[in-house]
Coordinates of N, CA and C in Angstrom, one line a residue:
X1 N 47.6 19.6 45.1 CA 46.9 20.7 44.4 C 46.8 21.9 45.2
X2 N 47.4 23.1 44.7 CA 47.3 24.5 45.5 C 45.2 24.6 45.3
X3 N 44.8 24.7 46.6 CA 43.8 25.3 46.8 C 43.2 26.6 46.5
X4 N 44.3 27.3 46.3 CA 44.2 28.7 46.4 C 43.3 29.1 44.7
X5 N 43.8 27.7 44.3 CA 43.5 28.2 42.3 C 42.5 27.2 42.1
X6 N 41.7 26.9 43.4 CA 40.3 25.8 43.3 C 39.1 27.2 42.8
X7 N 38.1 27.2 42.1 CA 37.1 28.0 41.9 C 35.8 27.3 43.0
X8 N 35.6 28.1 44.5 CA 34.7 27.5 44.7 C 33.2 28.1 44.7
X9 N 33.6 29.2 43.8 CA 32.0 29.2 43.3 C 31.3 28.6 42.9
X10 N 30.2 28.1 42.8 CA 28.9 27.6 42.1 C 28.0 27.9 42.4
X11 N 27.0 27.2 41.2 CA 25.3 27.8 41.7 C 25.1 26.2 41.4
X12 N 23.8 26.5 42.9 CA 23.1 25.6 43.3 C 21.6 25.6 41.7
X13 N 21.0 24.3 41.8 CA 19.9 24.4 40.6 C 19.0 23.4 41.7
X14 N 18.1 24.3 41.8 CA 16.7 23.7 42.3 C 15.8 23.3 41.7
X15 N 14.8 22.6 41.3 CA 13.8 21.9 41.2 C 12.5 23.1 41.9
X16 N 11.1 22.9 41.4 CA 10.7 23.9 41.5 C 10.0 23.1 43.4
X17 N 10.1 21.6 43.3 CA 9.1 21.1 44.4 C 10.7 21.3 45.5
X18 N 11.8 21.2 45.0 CA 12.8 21.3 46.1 C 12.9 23.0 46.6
X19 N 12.4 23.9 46.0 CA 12.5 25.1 46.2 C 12.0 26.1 47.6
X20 N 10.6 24.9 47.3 CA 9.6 25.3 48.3 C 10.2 24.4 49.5
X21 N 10.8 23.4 49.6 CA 11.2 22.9 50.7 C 10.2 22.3 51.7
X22 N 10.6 21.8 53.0 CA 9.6 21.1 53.7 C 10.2 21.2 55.4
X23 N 8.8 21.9 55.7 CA 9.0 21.7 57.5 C 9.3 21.0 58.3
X24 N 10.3 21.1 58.8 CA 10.7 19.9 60.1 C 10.6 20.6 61.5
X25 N 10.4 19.9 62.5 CA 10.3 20.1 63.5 C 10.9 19.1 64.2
X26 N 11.6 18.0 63.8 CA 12.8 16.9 64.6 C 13.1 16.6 63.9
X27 N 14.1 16.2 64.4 CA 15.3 15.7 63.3 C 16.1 14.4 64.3
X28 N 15.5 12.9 63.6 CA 16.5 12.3 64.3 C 17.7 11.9 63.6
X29 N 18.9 11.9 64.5 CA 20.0 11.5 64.4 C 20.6 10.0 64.3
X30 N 21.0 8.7 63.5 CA 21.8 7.8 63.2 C 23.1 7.5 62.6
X31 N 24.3 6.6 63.2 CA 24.8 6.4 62.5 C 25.4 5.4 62.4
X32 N 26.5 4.8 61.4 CA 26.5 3.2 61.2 C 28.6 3.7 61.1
X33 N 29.1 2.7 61.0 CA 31.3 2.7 61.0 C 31.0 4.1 59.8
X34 N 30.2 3.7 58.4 CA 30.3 4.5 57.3 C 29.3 6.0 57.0
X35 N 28.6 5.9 57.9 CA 27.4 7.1 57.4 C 27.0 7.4 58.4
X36 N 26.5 9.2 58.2 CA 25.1 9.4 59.5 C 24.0 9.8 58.5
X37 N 23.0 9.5 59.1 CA 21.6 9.5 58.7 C 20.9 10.3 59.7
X38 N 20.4 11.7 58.5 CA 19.4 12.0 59.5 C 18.0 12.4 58.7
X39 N 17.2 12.1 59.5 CA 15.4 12.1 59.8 C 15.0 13.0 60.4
X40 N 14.6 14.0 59.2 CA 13.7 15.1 59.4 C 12.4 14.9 59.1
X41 N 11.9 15.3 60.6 CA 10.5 14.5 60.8 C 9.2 16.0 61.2
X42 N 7.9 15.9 61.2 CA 7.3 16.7 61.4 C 6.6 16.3 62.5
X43 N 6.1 16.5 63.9 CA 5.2 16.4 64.5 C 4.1 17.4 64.6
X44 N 3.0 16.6 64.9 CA 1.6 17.5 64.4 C 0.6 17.0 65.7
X45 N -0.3 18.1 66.2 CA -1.5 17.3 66.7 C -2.3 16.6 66.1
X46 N -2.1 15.6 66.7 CA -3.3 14.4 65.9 C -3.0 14.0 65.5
X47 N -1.9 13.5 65.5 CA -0.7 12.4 64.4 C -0.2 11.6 66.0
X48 N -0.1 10.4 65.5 CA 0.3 9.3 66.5 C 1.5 9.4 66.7
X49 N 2.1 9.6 65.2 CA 3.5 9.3 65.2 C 4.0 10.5 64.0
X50 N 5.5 11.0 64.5 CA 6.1 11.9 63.4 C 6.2 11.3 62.5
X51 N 6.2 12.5 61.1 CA 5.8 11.8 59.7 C 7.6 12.2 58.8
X52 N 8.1 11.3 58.5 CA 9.7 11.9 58.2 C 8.9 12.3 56.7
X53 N 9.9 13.9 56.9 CA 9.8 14.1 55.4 C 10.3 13.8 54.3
X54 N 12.2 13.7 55.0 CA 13.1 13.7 54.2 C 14.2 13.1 55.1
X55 N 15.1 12.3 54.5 CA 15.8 11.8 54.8 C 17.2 12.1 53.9
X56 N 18.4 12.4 55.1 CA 19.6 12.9 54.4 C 20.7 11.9 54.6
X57 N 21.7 11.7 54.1 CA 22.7 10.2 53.9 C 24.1 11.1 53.8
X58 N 24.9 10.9 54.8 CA 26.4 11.8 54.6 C 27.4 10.8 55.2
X59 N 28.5 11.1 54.6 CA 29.6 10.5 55.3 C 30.1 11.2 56.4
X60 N 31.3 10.7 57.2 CA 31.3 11.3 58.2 C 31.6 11.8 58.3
X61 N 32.7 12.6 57.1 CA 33.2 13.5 56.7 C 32.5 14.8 56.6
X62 N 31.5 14.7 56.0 CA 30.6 15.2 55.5 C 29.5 16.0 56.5
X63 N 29.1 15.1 57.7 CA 28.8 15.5 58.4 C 29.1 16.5 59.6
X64 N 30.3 16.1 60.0 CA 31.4 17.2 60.8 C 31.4 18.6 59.8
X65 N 31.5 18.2 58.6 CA 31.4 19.7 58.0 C 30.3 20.1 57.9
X66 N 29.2 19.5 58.0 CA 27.7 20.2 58.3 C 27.7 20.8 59.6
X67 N 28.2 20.0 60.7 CA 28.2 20.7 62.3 C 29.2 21.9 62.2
X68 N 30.2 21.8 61.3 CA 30.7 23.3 61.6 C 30.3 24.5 60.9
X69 N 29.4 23.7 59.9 CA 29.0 25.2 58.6 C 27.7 25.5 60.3
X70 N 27.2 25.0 60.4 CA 25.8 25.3 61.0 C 26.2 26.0 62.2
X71 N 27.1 25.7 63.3 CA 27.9 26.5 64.1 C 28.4 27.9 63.9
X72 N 28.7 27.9 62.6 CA 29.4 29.0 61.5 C 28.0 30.2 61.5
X73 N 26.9 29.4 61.4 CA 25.9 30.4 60.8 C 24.8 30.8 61.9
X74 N 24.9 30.2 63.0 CA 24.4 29.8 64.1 C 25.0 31.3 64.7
X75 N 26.0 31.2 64.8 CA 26.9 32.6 65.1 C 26.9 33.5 64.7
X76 N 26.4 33.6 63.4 CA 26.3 34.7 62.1 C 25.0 35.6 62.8
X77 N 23.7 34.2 62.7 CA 22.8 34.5 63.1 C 22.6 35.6 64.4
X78 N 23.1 34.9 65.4 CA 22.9 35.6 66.7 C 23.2 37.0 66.9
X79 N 24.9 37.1 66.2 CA 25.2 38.7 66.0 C 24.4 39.4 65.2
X80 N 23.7 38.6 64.3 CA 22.6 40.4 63.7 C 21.4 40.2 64.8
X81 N 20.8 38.9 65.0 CA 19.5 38.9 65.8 C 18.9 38.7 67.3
X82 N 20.3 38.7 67.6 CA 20.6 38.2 69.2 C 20.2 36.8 69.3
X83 N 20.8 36.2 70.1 CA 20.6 34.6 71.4 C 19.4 34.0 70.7
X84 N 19.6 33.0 70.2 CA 18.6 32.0 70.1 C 18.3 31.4 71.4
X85 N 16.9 31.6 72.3 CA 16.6 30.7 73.4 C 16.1 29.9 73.6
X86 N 16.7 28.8 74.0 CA 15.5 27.1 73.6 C 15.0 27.3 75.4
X87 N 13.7 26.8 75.1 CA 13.0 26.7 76.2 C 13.5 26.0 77.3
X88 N 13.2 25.9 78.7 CA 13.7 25.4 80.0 C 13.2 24.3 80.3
X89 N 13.3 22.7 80.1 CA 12.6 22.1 80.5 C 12.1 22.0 81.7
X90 N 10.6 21.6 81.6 CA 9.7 21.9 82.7 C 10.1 20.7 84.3
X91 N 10.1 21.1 85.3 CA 10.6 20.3 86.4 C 9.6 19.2 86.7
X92 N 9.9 18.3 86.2 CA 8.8 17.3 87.0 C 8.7 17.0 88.8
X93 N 7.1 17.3 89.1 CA 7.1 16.7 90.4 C 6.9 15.4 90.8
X94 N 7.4 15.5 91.8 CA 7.6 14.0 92.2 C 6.2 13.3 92.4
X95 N 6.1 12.2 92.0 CA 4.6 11.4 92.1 C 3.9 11.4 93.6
X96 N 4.8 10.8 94.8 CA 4.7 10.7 96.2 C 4.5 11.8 96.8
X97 N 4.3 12.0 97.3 CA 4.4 13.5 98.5 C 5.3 13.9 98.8
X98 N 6.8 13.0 98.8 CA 7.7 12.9 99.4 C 9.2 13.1 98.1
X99 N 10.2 13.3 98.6 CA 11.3 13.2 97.8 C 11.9 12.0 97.8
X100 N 12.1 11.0 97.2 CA 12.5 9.8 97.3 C 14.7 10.1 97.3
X101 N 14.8 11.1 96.9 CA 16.0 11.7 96.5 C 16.8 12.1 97.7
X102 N 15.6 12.3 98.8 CA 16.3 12.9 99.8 C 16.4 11.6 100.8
X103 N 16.1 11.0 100.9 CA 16.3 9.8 101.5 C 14.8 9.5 102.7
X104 N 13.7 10.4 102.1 CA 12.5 10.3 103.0 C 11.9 9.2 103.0
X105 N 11.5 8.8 104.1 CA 10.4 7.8 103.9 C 9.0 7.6 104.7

């Protein structure tokens, strides 16, 4: 089938509760030979444990083309708004007085 004569326009149809959408702040990642699964989860103070909001089910097909649309836009993003910067993780000090690393004792 020539591609060229595929229509890939469409419109997306929302739901009025899918519209408003839902905050994530993690997202974990699984996957099994057939599928990745991911768990978009929320952390909060004062929650023991992140609350998943939503859970998404892709093949694996499917998925690689999620990592490159989001790459795609990720890119888009930065040239109108500049560098997205994720924070530095913070250096942990060592418990002992000493550097166990350097060979002190």
């Amino acid at each position: 089938m020539d591609n060229n004569n595929i229509d890939n326009n469409f419109h997306l149809i929302l739901s009025q509760e899918t519209y408003r959408g839902n905050y994530s702040n993690l997202a974990v990642i699984s996957h099994s030979s057939s599928e990745f699964v991911i768990d978009f989860a929320r952390v909060s103070p004062g929650l023991k444990q992140p609350e998943v909001c939503d859970r998404v089910v892709l093949a694996p097909e499917h998925a690689k083309r999620l990592l490159f649309a989001l790459q795609d836009n990720i890119g888009k993003y930065e040239n109108t708004f500049g560098q997205i910067r994720l924070p530095q993780p913070k250096q942990q000090k060592p418990i002992a007085p000493f550097d166990i690393n350097k060979g002190e004792a």
